[in-house]
Coordinates of C-alpha atoms and ligand atoms in Angstrom, one line a residue:
M22 CA 97.4 64.3 162.4
D23 CA 95.2 62.4 164.8
R24 CA 91.6 63.1 163.5
I25 CA 90.5 63.4 159.9
A26 CA 87.0 63.8 158.5
V27 CA 85.3 62.5 155.4
L28 CA 82.3 63.8 153.5
T29 CA 80.3 63.1 150.3
S30 CA 79.2 66.0 148.1
G31 CA 77.2 66.6 144.9
G32 CA 75.2 63.8 143.3
D33 CA 75.5 60.5 145.0
S34 CA 77.1 57.6 143.2
P35 CA 77.2 53.9 143.8
G36 CA 80.5 53.0 145.6
M37 CA 80.6 56.1 147.8
N38 CA 79.8 54.0 150.9
A39 CA 82.7 51.7 150.0
A40 CA 85.0 54.7 149.8
I41 CA 83.8 56.0 153.2
R42 CA 84.4 52.6 154.7
A43 CA 87.9 52.5 153.3
V44 CA 88.7 56.0 154.7
A45 CA 87.4 55.0 158.1
R46 CA 89.1 51.6 158.2
T47 CA 92.4 53.1 157.0
C48 CA 92.2 55.6 159.9
H49 CA 91.7 52.8 162.4
Y50 CA 94.5 50.8 160.9
N51 CA 96.7 53.8 161.6
D52 CA 95.2 54.4 165.1
K53 CA 93.6 57.7 164.0
E54 CA 90.1 58.9 164.5
C55 CA 87.7 59.2 161.6
I56 CA 84.8 61.7 161.7
G57 CA 81.9 61.5 159.2
V58 CA 80.4 64.8 158.0
M59 CA 76.7 64.7 157.3
R60 CA 75.2 66.3 154.1
G61 CA 78.4 67.4 152.5
Y62 CA 79.6 71.0 152.9
E63 CA 76.2 71.9 154.6
G64 CA 77.1 69.6 157.5
L65 CA 80.6 71.1 157.6
I66 CA 79.2 74.6 158.1
E67 CA 76.8 73.4 160.7
G68 CA 79.3 71.1 162.5
D69 CA 77.0 68.0 161.9
F70 CA 79.7 65.4 162.7
K71 CA 79.6 61.8 163.9
V72 CA 82.4 59.5 164.8
L73 CA 83.0 56.7 162.4
D74 CA 84.3 53.8 164.4
R75 CA 85.0 50.4 162.9
A76 CA 81.6 49.0 163.5
S77 CA 79.7 52.1 162.1
V78 CA 81.1 51.4 158.6
G79 CA 80.3 47.6 158.8
G80 CA 77.7 46.3 156.3
I81 CA 77.8 49.3 154.0
I82 CA 80.3 48.2 151.4
H83 CA 77.7 47.0 148.9
R84 CA 75.1 49.6 149.6
G85 CA 74.2 52.3 147.1
G86 CA 73.8 56.0 148.0
T87 CA 75.9 57.4 150.9
I88 CA 75.4 56.8 154.6
L89 CA 76.7 60.4 155.2
K90 CA 74.0 61.8 152.8
T91 CA 75.0 64.5 150.3
A92 CA 74.0 67.9 149.2
R93 CA 74.9 70.7 146.7
S94 CA 75.7 73.6 149.0
D95 CA 75.3 77.2 147.9
R96 CA 76.4 78.5 151.3
F97 CA 79.8 76.8 150.9
K98 CA 80.4 78.8 147.7
T99 CA 80.7 82.0 149.9
Q100 CA 83.7 83.0 151.9
E101 CA 81.5 83.3 154.9
G102 CA 80.3 79.7 154.6
R103 CA 83.9 78.5 154.1
E104 CA 85.1 80.3 157.2
A105 CA 82.3 79.0 159.3
A106 CA 83.1 75.4 158.1
L107 CA 86.8 75.9 158.9
L108 CA 85.9 77.1 162.4
K109 CA 83.6 74.1 163.1
M110 CA 86.4 71.7 161.9
K111 CA 89.0 73.4 164.2
E112 CA 86.6 73.3 167.2
A113 CA 86.1 69.6 166.6
G114 CA 89.8 69.0 166.3
I115 CA 89.6 67.9 162.7
E116 CA 93.1 68.2 161.1
G117 CA 92.4 66.9 157.6
L118 CA 89.5 66.1 155.2
V119 CA 88.7 63.6 152.4
V120 CA 86.1 65.0 150.0
I121 CA 84.3 62.4 147.8
G122 CA 82.4 64.0 144.9
G123 CA 82.8 65.5 141.4
D124 CA 84.6 68.5 140.1
G125 CA 82.1 70.9 141.6
S126 CA 82.8 69.5 145.0
F127 CA 86.6 69.9 144.4
H128 CA 86.3 73.7 144.0
G129 CA 85.3 73.7 147.7
A130 CA 88.0 71.3 148.6
K131 CA 90.6 73.5 146.9
A132 CA 89.4 76.5 148.8
L133 CA 89.8 74.7 152.2
H134 CA 93.2 73.6 151.2
E135 CA 94.2 77.2 150.4
M136 CA 92.8 78.2 153.8
G137 CA 95.3 75.8 155.5
M138 CA 93.1 72.7 155.9
P139 CA 94.8 69.6 154.4
V140 CA 92.4 68.1 151.9
I141 CA 92.4 65.2 149.4
G142 CA 89.6 64.5 146.9
I143 CA 88.2 61.2 145.6
P144 CA 86.3 61.4 142.3
G145 CA 82.8 60.0 142.8
T146 CA 80.2 60.7 140.1
I147 CA 78.3 58.6 137.6
D148 CA 79.2 61.1 134.9
N149 CA 82.9 60.1 134.7
D150 CA 83.6 63.7 133.6
V151 CA 86.6 64.3 135.9
A152 CA 90.0 64.8 134.3
G153 CA 92.9 63.2 136.1
T154 CA 91.3 59.7 136.4
D155 CA 90.2 57.1 133.9
E156 CA 87.2 56.2 136.0
T157 CA 85.2 57.9 138.7
I158 CA 83.5 55.9 141.4
G159 CA 80.0 54.9 140.3
F160 CA 80.4 55.2 136.5
D161 CA 80.8 51.4 136.0
T162 CA 77.7 50.7 138.0
A163 CA 75.6 53.4 136.2
V164 CA 76.6 51.9 132.8
N165 CA 75.6 48.4 134.0
T166 CA 72.3 49.7 135.4
A167 CA 71.5 51.5 132.1
L168 CA 72.5 48.4 130.2
E169 CA 70.1 46.2 132.2
A170 CA 67.2 48.6 131.4
I171 CA 68.1 48.8 127.8
M172 CA 68.2 45.0 127.4
R173 CA 64.5 45.1 128.4
L174 CA 63.8 47.9 126.0
R175 CA 65.5 45.9 123.2
D176 CA 62.9 43.1 123.7
T177 CA 60.0 45.4 123.2
A178 CA 61.7 47.4 120.4
S179 CA 62.3 44.2 118.4
S180 CA 58.8 42.9 119.0
H181 CA 57.2 46.1 117.7
D182 CA 59.8 47.1 115.1
R183 CA 60.4 50.4 116.8
L184 CA 63.0 53.0 117.2
F185 CA 63.9 53.7 120.8
I186 CA 65.5 56.9 122.0
V187 CA 67.0 56.3 125.4
E188 CA 68.1 59.4 127.3
V189 CA 70.9 58.8 129.9
M190 CA 72.4 61.1 132.4
G191 CA 76.0 62.5 132.2
R192 CA 75.4 66.2 132.6
N193 CA 77.4 68.0 129.9
A194 CA 79.5 64.9 129.0
G195 CA 78.9 61.9 126.9
F196 CA 80.9 59.2 128.8
L197 CA 77.8 57.5 130.2
A198 CA 76.0 57.5 126.8
L199 CA 79.0 56.3 124.8
E200 CA 79.9 53.4 127.1
T201 CA 76.3 52.4 127.4
A202 CA 75.8 52.5 123.7
V203 CA 78.8 50.2 123.0
A204 CA 77.8 47.8 125.8
S205 CA 74.2 47.6 124.6
G206 CA 75.0 47.3 120.9
A207 CA 73.1 50.5 120.2
E208 CA 73.1 51.8 116.6
Y209 CA 73.8 55.4 117.6
A210 CA 75.3 57.3 120.5
V211 CA 74.4 61.0 120.5
V212 CA 76.9 62.9 122.7
P213 CA 77.6 66.6 123.4
E214 CA 81.2 66.3 122.3
I215 CA 80.2 65.5 118.7
P216 CA 78.1 68.0 116.8
L217 CA 74.8 66.5 115.8
S218 CA 73.2 66.8 112.4
I219 CA 69.5 65.8 112.6
G220 CA 69.3 65.7 108.8
N221 CA 72.1 63.2 108.7
L222 CA 70.7 61.1 111.5
C223 CA 67.3 61.0 109.7
K224 CA 69.1 59.9 106.5
L225 CA 70.9 57.1 108.3
L226 CA 67.7 55.9 109.9
R227 CA 65.9 56.0 106.5
E228 CA 68.7 53.9 105.0
S229 CA 68.7 51.5 107.8
H230 CA 64.9 51.1 107.6
A231 CA 65.2 50.5 103.8
E232 CA 67.7 47.8 104.5
H233 CA 65.0 46.0 106.6
K234 CA 66.6 46.8 109.9
S235 CA 63.4 46.4 111.8
H236 CA 64.3 48.1 115.1
T237 CA 67.0 50.5 116.2
L238 CA 68.4 52.1 119.3
I239 CA 69.7 55.6 119.9
I240 CA 71.5 56.4 123.2
L241 CA 71.2 60.1 123.8
A242 CA 73.2 62.0 126.4
E243 CA 71.0 64.4 128.4
G244 CA 73.6 67.2 127.7
V245 CA 72.5 67.3 124.0
M246 CA 68.7 67.6 124.4
S247 CA 65.9 65.7 125.9
A248 CA 64.6 62.5 124.3
T249 CA 61.2 64.0 123.6
E250 CA 62.9 67.0 121.9
M251 CA 64.9 64.6 119.7
R252 CA 61.8 62.5 118.8
D253 CA 60.0 65.7 117.7
K254 CA 63.0 66.8 115.6
L255 CA 63.4 63.4 113.9
Q256 CA 60.7 64.1 111.3
D257 CA 61.3 61.6 108.5
T258 CA 62.8 58.4 109.8
G259 CA 61.7 56.3 106.8
G260 CA 59.0 54.5 108.7
Y261 CA 60.2 53.8 112.2
D262 CA 57.7 54.3 115.0
A263 CA 59.7 56.2 117.6
R264 CA 59.4 55.8 121.4
V265 CA 61.3 57.6 124.1
T266 CA 62.6 56.4 127.5
V267 CA 64.3 58.5 130.1
L268 CA 66.4 56.4 132.5
G269 CA 66.8 59.3 135.0
Y270 CA 67.8 58.7 138.6
I271 CA 67.6 54.9 138.3
Q272 CA 71.2 55.2 137.0
R273 CA 72.4 56.7 140.3
G274 CA 71.0 54.0 142.6
G275 CA 71.6 50.4 143.4
S276 CA 74.5 48.3 144.7
P277 CA 77.9 49.1 143.2
T278 CA 79.6 46.6 140.8
S279 CA 82.7 44.8 142.1
F280 CA 84.7 47.2 139.9
D281 CA 83.4 50.2 141.7
V282 CA 83.7 48.6 145.2
V283 CA 87.4 47.7 144.5
L284 CA 88.1 51.2 143.0
A285 CA 86.4 52.9 145.9
T286 CA 88.3 50.8 148.4
R287 CA 91.6 51.5 146.7
M288 CA 91.0 55.2 146.4
G289 CA 89.7 55.6 150.0
A290 CA 92.8 53.9 151.4
F291 CA 95.2 55.8 149.1
A292 CA 93.6 59.2 149.9
T293 CA 93.8 58.6 153.6
D294 CA 97.4 57.3 153.6
N295 CA 98.4 60.4 151.6
L296 CA 96.5 62.8 153.8
L297 CA 98.2 61.2 156.9
I298 CA 101.6 61.8 155.5
G299 CA 100.9 65.5 154.9
K300 CA 99.8 65.6 151.2
S301 CA 97.1 68.2 150.4
G302 CA 95.4 69.9 147.5
F303 CA 95.3 66.7 145.4
M304 CA 92.7 64.4 143.9
V305 CA 93.2 60.6 143.6
G306 CA 93.0 59.2 140.1
N307 CA 93.1 55.8 138.6
V308 CA 95.3 56.1 135.5
N309 CA 96.2 53.0 133.6
H310 CA 95.2 50.9 136.6
K311 CA 97.6 52.8 138.9
L312 CA 96.6 55.2 141.6
V313 CA 98.1 58.7 141.2
L314 CA 97.6 62.2 142.7
S315 CA 97.0 65.2 140.6
D316 CA 96.2 68.9 141.5
L317 CA 92.5 69.4 142.4
E318 CA 92.0 72.1 139.9
R319 CA 93.0 69.8 137.1
S320 CA 89.5 68.3 137.5
W321 CA 87.8 71.4 136.2
T322 CA 90.5 73.2 134.2
E323 CA 91.4 70.2 131.9
H324 CA 88.9 68.8 129.5
K325 CA 88.6 65.0 129.5
N326 CA 88.1 63.5 126.1
L327 CA 85.8 60.7 125.0
S328 CA 87.6 57.6 123.8
P329 CA 88.0 57.9 120.0
E330 CA 88.2 54.1 119.9
L331 CA 84.7 53.7 121.4
L332 CA 83.3 56.4 119.1
N333 CA 84.7 54.6 116.2
L334 CA 83.3 51.3 117.4
I335 CA 79.8 52.6 117.3
H336 CA 80.1 53.2 113.5
K337 CA 82.0 50.0 112.8
M338 CA 79.5 47.8 114.7
N339 CA 76.5 49.4 113.0
Ligands
LIG417 O1 76.3 64.5 138.4 C1 75.5 63.4 138.5 C2 74.1 63.7 137.9 O2 73.3 62.6 138.1 C3 74.1 64.2 136.5 O3 74.2 63.1 135.6 C4 72.8 64.9 136.4 O4 72.7 65.8 135.3 C5 72.7 65.6 137.7 O5 73.5 64.8 138.6 C6 71.3 65.7 138.3 O6 71.5 66.5 139.5 P1 70.4 66.6 140.6 O7 70.6 65.4 141.5 O8 70.8 67.8 141.4 O9 69.1 66.6 140.0

């Protein structure tokens, strides 16, 4: 294998650039050529490629977003789109591919693998909802970004004796909400994995208000409902004046934390090394601090559970 390509797909996440750099630099270390694919699978279909030499990945390690840009491609979900992409890769002499993205992106990676193109996936999403790895690239940064915003909200919540409902991203999973709730010392984490009883939540809020807890914080995962919807449902909170904040896309931007840069660099190098020795159809995971390979389809067939320890901590610390 002399020439491999790398692309980013799905929602961007902080640390993707560090992963791209690691793939490119590992290629150069092994005297191989690295090709960057623009706009994910869309660029693969269109043959939108650029050579990533050593210099082109300089100065990007701490930059958020992705220099290769990203997209969610409907065309690549079709057999026609996949065949067109494979043809463009063959024409460009690309012999292997590293896909950086979430489980949605790995469906496409698996299809290419089955069509004979060697592929390795690297999990990059702020949602951390990918089975086969303890952390995805970007999750740690997103938690820290949310935390910084929530610390500001705490100041105003305590000054006005208010209840704040903070909606965080995470798609259908509660990893981001739970971790952010523990890190910010929030009173409640409302996540899709645990059935919610509005009646019970109101009761807890009334009790807490009666105990003279002047302000309180609920971290709500977007997969449950919107923060406005929750505010409207929380009818009798015993006197709290409720306000909502949606953190939104702020959580996806910004420079990656050192944890994400190191994780991305390790995963990028590991994925490339494995691709170059002929491995394909796998995703890189960080399990108990060790890098491992697992089947790509595990990322969508297996459900990743929230940490029972963290869920318990929310109650204990309340
Ligand atoms: O998967 C990352 C994520 O930011 C989710 O948390 C969120 O639900 C979704 O992407 C938003 O997607 P889009 O960028 O397509 O609006």
